[in-house]
CSV table of C-alpha atoms and ligand atoms in Angstrom, one decimal:
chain,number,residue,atom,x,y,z
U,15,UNK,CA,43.6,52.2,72.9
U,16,UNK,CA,44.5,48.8,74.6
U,17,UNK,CA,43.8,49.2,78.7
U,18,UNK,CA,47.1,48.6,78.8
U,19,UNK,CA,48.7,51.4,78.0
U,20,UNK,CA,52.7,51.2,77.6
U,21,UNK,CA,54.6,54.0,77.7
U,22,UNK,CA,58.1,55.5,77.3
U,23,UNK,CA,60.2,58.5,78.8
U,24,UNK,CA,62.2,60.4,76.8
U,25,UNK,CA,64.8,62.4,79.1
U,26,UNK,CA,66.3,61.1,82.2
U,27,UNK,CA,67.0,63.7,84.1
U,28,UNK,CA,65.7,65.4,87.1
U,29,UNK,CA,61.7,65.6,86.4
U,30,UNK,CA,61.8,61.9,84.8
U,31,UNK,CA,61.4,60.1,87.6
U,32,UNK,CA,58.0,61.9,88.9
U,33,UNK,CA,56.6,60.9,85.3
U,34,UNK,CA,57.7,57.4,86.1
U,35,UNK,CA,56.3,57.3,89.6
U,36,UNK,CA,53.3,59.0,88.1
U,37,UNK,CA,52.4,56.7,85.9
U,38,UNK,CA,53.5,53.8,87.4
U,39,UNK,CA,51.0,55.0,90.2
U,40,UNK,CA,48.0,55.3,87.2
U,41,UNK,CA,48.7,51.7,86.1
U,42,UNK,CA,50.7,52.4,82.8
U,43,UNK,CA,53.7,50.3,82.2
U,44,UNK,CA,56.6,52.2,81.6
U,45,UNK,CA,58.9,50.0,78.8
U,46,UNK,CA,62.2,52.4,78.7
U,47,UNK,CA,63.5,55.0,78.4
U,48,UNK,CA,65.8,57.4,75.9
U,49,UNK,CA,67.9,60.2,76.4
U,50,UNK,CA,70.6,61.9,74.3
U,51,UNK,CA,72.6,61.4,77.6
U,52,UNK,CA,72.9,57.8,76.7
U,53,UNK,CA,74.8,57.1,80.1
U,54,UNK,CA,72.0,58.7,82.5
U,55,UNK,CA,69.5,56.7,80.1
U,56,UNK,CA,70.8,53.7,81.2
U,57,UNK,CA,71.5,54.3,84.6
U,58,UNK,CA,68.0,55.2,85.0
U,59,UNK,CA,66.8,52.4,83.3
U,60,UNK,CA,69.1,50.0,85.6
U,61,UNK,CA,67.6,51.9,88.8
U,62,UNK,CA,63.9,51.3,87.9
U,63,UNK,CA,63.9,48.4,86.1
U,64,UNK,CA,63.5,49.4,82.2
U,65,UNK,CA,65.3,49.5,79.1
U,66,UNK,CA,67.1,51.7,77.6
U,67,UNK,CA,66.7,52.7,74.2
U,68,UNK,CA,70.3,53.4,72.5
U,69,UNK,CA,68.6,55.8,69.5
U,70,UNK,CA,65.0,57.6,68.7
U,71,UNK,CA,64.7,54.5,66.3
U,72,UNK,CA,65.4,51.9,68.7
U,73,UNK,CA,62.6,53.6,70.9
U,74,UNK,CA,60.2,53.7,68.0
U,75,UNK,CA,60.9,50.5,67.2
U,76,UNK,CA,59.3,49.5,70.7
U,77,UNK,CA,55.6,50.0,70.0
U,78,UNK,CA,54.0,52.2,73.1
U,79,UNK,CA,51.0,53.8,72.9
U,80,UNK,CA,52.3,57.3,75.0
U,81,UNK,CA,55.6,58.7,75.3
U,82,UNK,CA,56.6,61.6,78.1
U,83,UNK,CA,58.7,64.1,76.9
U,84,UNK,CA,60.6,65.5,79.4
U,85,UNK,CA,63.9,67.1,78.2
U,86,UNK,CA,65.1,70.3,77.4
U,87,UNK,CA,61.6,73.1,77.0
U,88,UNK,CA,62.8,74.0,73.6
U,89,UNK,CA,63.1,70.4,72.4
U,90,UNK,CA,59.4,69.7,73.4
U,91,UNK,CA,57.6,70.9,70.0
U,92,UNK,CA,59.8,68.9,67.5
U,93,UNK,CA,59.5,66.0,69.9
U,94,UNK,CA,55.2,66.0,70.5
U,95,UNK,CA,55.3,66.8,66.4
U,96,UNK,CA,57.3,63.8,65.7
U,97,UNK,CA,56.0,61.5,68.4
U,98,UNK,CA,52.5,62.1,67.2
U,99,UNK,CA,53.1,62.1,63.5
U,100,UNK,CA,54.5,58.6,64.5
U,101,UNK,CA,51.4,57.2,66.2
U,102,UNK,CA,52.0,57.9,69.8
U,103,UNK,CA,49.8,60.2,72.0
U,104,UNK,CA,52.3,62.4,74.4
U,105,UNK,CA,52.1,63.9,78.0
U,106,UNK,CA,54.7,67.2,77.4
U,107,UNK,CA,56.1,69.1,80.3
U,108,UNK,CA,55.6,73.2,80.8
U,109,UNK,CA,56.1,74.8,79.2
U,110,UNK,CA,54.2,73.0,76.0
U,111,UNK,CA,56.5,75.2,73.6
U,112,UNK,CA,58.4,78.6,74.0
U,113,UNK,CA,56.9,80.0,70.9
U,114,UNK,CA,53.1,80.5,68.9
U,115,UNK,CA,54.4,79.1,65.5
U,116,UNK,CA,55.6,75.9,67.5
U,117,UNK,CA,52.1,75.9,69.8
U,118,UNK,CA,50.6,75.9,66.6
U,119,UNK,CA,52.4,73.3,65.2
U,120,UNK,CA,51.6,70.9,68.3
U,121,UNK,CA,48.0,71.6,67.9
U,122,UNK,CA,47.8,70.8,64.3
U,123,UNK,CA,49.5,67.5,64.6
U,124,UNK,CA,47.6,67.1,67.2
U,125,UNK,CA,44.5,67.3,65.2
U,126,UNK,CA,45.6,65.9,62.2
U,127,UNK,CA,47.0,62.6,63.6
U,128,UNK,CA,44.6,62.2,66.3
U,129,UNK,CA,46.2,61.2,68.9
U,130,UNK,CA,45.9,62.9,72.5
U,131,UNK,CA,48.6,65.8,73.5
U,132,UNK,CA,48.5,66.4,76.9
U,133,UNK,CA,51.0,69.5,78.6
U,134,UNK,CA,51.6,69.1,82.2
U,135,UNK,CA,50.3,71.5,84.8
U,136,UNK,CA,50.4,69.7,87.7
U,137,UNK,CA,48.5,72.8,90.0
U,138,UNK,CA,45.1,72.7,88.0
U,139,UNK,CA,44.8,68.9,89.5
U,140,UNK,CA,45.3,70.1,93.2
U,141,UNK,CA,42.7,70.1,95.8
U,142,UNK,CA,42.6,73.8,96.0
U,143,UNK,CA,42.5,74.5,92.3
U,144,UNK,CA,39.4,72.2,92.2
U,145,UNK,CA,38.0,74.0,94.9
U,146,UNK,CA,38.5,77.7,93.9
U,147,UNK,CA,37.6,76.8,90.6
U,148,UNK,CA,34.2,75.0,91.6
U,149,UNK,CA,34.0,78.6,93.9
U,150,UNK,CA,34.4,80.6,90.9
U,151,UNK,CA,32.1,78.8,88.2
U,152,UNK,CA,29.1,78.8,90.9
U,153,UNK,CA,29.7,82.7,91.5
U,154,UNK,CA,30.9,82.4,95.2
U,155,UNK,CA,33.4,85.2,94.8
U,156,UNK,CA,30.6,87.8,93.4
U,157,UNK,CA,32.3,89.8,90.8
U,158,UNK,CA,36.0,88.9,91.2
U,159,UNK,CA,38.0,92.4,91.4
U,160,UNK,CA,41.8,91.5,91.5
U,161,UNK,CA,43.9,88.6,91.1
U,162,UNK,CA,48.1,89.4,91.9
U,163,UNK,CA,50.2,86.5,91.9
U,164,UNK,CA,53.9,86.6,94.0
U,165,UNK,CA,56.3,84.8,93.4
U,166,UNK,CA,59.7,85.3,95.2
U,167,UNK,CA,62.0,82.3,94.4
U,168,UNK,CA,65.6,82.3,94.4
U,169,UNK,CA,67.6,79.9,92.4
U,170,UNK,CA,71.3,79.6,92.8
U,171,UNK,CA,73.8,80.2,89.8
U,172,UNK,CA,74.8,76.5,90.2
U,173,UNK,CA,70.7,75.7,89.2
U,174,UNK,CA,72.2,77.4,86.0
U,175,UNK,CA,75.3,77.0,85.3
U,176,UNK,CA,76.6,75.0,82.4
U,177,UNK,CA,73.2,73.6,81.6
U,178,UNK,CA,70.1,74.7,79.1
U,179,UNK,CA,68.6,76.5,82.1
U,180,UNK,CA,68.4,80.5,81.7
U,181,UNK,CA,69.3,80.3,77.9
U,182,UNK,CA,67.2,81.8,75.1
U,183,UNK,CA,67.3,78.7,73.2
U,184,UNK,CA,66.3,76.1,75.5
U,185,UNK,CA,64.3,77.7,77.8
U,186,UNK,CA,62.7,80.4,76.0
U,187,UNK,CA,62.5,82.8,79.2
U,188,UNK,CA,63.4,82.8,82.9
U,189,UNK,CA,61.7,83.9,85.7
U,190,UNK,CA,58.1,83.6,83.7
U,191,UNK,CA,58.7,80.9,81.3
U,192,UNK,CA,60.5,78.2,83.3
U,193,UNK,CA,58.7,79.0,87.5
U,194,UNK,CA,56.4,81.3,86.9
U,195,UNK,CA,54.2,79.7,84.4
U,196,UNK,CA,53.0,77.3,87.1
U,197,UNK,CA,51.0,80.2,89.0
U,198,UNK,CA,50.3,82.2,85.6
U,199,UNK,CA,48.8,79.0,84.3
U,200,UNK,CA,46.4,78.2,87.7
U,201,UNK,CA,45.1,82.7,86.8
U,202,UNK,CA,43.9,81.7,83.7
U,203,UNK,CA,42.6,78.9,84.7
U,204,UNK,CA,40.0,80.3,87.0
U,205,UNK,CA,40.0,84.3,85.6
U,206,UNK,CA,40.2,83.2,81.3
U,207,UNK,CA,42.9,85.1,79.0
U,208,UNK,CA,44.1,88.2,79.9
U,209,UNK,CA,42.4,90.9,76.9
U,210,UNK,CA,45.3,93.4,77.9
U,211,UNK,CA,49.1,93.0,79.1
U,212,UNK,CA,51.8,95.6,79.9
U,213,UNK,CA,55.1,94.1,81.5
U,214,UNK,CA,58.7,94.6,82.5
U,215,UNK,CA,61.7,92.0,82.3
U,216,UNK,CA,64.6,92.4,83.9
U,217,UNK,CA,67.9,89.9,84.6
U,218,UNK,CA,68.9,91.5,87.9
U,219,UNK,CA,71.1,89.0,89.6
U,220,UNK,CA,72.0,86.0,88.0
U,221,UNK,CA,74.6,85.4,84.8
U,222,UNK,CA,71.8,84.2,82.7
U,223,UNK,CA,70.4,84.9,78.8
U,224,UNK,CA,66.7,85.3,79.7
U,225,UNK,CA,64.7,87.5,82.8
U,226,UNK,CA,65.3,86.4,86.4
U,227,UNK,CA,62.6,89.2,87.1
U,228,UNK,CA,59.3,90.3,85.6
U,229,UNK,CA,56.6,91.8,86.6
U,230,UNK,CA,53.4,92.6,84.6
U,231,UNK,CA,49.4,93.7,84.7
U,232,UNK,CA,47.0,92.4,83.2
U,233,UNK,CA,43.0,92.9,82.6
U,234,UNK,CA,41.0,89.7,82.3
U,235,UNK,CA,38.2,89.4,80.1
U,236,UNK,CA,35.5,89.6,82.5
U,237,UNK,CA,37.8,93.1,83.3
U,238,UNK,CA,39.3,92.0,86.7
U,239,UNK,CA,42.6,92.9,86.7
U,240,UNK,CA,45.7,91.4,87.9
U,241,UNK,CA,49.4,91.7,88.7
U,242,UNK,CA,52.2,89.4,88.2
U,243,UNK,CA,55.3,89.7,90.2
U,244,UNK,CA,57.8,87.1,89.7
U,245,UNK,CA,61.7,86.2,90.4
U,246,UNK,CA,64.1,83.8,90.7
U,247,UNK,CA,66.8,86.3,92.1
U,248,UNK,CA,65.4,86.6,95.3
U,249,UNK,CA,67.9,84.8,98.0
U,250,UNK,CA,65.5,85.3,101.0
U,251,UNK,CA,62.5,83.5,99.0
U,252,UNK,CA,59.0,83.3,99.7
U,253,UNK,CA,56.2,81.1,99.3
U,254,UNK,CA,54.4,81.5,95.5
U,255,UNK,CA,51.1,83.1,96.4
U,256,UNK,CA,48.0,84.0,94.7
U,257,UNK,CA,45.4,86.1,95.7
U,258,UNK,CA,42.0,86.6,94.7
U,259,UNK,CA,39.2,88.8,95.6
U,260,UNK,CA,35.3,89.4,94.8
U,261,UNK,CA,32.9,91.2,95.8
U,262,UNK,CA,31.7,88.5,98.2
U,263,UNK,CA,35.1,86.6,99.0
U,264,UNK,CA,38.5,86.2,98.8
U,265,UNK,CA,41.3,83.6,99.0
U,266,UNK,CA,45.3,83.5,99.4
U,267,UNK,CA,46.9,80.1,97.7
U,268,UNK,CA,50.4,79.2,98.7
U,269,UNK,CA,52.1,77.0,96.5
U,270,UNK,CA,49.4,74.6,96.1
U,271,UNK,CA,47.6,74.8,99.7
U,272,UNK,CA,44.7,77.0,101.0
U,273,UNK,CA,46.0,79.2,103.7
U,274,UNK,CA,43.3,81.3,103.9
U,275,UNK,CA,39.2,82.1,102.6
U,276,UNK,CA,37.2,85.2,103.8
U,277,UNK,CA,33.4,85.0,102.5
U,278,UNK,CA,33.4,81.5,101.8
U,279,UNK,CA,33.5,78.2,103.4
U,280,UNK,CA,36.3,76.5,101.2
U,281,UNK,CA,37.8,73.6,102.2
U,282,UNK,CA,40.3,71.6,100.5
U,283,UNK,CA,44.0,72.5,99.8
U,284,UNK,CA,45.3,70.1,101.3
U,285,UNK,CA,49.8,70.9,100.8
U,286,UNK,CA,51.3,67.8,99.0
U,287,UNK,CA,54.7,66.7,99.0
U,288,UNK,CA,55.3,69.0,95.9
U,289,UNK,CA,57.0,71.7,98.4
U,290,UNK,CA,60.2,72.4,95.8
U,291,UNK,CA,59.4,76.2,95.6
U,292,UNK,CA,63.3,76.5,97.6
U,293,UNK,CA,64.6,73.5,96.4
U,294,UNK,CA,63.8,72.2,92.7
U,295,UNK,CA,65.2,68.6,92.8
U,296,UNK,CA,63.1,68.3,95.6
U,297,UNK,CA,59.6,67.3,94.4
U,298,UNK,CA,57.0,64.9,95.1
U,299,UNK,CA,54.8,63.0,92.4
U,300,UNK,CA,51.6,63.7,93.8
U,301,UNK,CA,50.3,66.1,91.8
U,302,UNK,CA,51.6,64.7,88.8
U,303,UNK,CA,50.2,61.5,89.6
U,304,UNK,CA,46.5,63.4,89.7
U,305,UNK,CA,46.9,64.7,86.5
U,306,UNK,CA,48.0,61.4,85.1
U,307,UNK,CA,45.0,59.7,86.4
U,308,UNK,CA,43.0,62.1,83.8
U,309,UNK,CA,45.1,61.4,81.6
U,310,UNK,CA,45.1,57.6,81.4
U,311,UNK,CA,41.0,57.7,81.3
U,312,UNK,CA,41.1,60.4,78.3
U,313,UNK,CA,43.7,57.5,76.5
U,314,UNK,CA,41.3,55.0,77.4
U,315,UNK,CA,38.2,57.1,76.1
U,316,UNK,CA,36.8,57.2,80.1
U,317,UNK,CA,37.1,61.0,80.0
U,318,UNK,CA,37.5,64.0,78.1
U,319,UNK,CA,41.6,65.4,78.6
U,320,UNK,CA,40.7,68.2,81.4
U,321,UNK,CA,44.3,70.0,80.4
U,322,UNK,CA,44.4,70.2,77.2
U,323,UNK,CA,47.3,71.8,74.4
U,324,UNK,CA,45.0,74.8,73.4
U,325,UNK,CA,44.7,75.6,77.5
U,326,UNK,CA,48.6,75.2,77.6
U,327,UNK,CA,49.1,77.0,74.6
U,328,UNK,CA,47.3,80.2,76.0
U,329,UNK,CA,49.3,80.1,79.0
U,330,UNK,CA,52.5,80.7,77.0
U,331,UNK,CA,50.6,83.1,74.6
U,332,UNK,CA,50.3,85.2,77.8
U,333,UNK,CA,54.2,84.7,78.7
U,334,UNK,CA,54.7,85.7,75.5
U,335,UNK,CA,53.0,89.2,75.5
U,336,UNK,CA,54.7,90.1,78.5
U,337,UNK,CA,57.9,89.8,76.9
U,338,UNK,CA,56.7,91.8,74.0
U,339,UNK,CA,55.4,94.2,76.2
U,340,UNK,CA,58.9,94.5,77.4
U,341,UNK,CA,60.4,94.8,74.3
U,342,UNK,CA,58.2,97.2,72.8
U,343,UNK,CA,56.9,99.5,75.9
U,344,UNK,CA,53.3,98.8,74.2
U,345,UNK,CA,50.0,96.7,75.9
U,346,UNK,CA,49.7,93.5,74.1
U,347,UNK,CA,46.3,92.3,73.6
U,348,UNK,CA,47.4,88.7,72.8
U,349,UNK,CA,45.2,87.0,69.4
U,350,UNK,CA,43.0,84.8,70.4
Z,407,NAD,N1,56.1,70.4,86.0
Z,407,NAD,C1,57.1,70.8,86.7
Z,407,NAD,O1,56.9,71.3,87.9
Z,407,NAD,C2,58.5,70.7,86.2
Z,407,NAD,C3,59.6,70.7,87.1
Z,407,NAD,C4,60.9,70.6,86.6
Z,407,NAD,C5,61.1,70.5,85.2
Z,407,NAD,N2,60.0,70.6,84.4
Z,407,NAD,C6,60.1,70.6,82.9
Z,407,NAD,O2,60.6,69.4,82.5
Z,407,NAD,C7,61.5,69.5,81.4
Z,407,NAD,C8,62.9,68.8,81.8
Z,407,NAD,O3,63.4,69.5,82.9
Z,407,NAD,P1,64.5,68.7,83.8
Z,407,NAD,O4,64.7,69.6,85.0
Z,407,NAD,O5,64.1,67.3,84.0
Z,407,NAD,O6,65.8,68.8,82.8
Z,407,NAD,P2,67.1,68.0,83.0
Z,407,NAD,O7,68.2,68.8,82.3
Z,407,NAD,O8,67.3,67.5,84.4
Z,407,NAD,O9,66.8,66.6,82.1
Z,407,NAD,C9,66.7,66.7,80.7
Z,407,NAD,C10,66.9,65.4,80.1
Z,407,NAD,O10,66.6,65.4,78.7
Z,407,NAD,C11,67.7,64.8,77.9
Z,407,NAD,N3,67.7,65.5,76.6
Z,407,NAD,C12,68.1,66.7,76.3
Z,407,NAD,N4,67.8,67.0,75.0
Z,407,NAD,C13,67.2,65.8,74.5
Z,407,NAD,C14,66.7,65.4,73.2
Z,407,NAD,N5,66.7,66.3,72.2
Z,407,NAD,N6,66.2,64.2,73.1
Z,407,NAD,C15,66.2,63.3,74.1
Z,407,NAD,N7,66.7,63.6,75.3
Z,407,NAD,C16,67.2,64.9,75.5
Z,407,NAD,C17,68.9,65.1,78.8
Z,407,NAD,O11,69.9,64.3,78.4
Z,407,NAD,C18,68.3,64.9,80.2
Z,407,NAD,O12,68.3,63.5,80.4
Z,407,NAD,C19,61.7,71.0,81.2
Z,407,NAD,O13,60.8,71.4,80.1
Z,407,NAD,C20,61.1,71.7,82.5
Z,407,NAD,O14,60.5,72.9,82.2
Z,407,NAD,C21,58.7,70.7,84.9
């Protein structure tokens, strides 16, 4: 990999430009840009000073070493197949792919082409994550207990209406799949896998294909158990929180910050601009741009990927058994 790395954005709408800021801010020259939306291609393109590419060959024909797929979640596993089967490594948004077969798929092109596959999940390269994390690995928490994760969004019908949003198709769940993955993603992050999973869906409020409620429990592998407790139907929202206790400590985490640590001296968690939890246009780079600073040293060899397809993967394995959980009224003890 040349230290130059080029890159390309594929989708032009509203999480494209946070890729481009966040890689911009790691150094990486972003050449264009395609969308099927040919017009908002080019208008983004004309805003921040790249090309747009008219077709998937014209964008291929532009040799880049990385490509960021940010369209539609159910387009992301054809996309990172064909990208890499084509040379390129790819950064994918959450979530990596709404079903096993097609995490499966990822990760065997992955392996077979050799190039790098890296899923967003911006929260795992905050402040606090680091620091909770570094608090769990060197046992500061004891034996943790309990980890239940709230998350009380609301997002209007217009968030839905008329686009792939809340279908089955596109993106592959609701309330779980599309928000709450985020927070889902950061438990198994510091607890592992859940072993065991019983959970309900519901679509309570909004006009929409997939679950605008869910709620689940869960029994990690070291036999903590948790709760999830997640909506996008709620109009008086609240903050995403997660809550941990141990035996010797515990800690609340709202959105991404640090609000409070008994039994421990944390520090860190410092909130970034990433405060969309009411409002999902609005949304700062930040965190992105952390995660893209591991990703450029993995291209460049520097360091190994820290978020890697197989830890994305197993976040949507989890999403998955809830929602066959749901379907079935049996625990799920998702395959490893
Ligand atoms: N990490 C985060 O916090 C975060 C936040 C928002 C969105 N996302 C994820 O980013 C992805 C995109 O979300 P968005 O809100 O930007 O969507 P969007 O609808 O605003 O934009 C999607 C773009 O993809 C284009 N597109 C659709 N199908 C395509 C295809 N097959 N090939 C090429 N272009 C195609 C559309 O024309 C549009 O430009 C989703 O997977 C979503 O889950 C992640």
């Amino acid at each position: 990999m040349r230290t130059n790395i080029k890159a390309v954005l594929i989708g032009s709408g509203m999480i494209a430009g946070t890729h481009l800021a966040a890689m911009r801010g790691n150094g990486i020259d972003v050449a264009g840009v395609y969308s099927l939306d040919t017009a908002s291609a080019v208008r983004f393109a004309e805003e921040n000073g790249i090309r747009a590419y008219r077709s998937p060959e014209e964008l291929l024909s532009d040799a880049s070493d990385l490509a960021a797929i940010c369209t539609p979640s159910g387009t992301h596993a054809d996309l990172a197949v064909s990208l890499m089967r084509s040379g390129k490594s790819v950064v994918v948004e959450k979530p990596i792919a709404l079903t096993s077969e097609d995490c499966r798929r990822i990760l065997e092109a992955e392996r077979e082409t050799g190039r790098i596959c890296a899923p967003i999940s911006q929260l795992r390269f905050s402040e606090t994550y680091r620091a909770v994390k570094t608090a769990v690995e060197n046992g500061a928490f004891g034996r943790i207990l309990t980890a239940s994760l709230s998350m009380k969004y609301w997002r209007s019908p217009e968030y839905y209406a008329g686009t792939w949003r809340g279908t089955k198709a596109m993106d592959g769940g609701g309330a779980l799949m599309n928000q709450g993955i985020h927070g889902i993603d950061v438990m198994c992050g510091l607890l592992g896998v859940p072993t065991r999973i019983s959970g309900y869906v519901a679509t309570l409020c909004h006009d929409i294909e997939v679950e605008d409620s869910a709620a689940a429990s869960l029994v990690f592998p070291s036999g903590a158990l948790g709760v999830i407790d997640a909506s996008t139907a709620v109009r008086h929202a609240r903050p995403r929180r997660l809550e941990i206790c141990g035996t010797r400590a515990s800690v609340t985490i709202e959105e991404d910050a640090l609000v409070s640590a008994e039994g421990i001296d944390l520090t860190g968690g410092v909130p970034t601009a990433n405060g969309n939890w009411k409002e999902p246009s609005a949304f700062g780079a930040d965190l992105h741009t952390a995660q893209y600073r591991n990703i450029t040293a993995a291209l460049r060899g520097e360091e190994p990927l820290r978020y890697t397809a197989r830890d994305a993967a197993d976040t949507v394995r989890v999403i998955l058994a809830v929602y066959e959980s749901a379907a079935t009224g049996k625990t799920v003890m998702p395959d490893a």
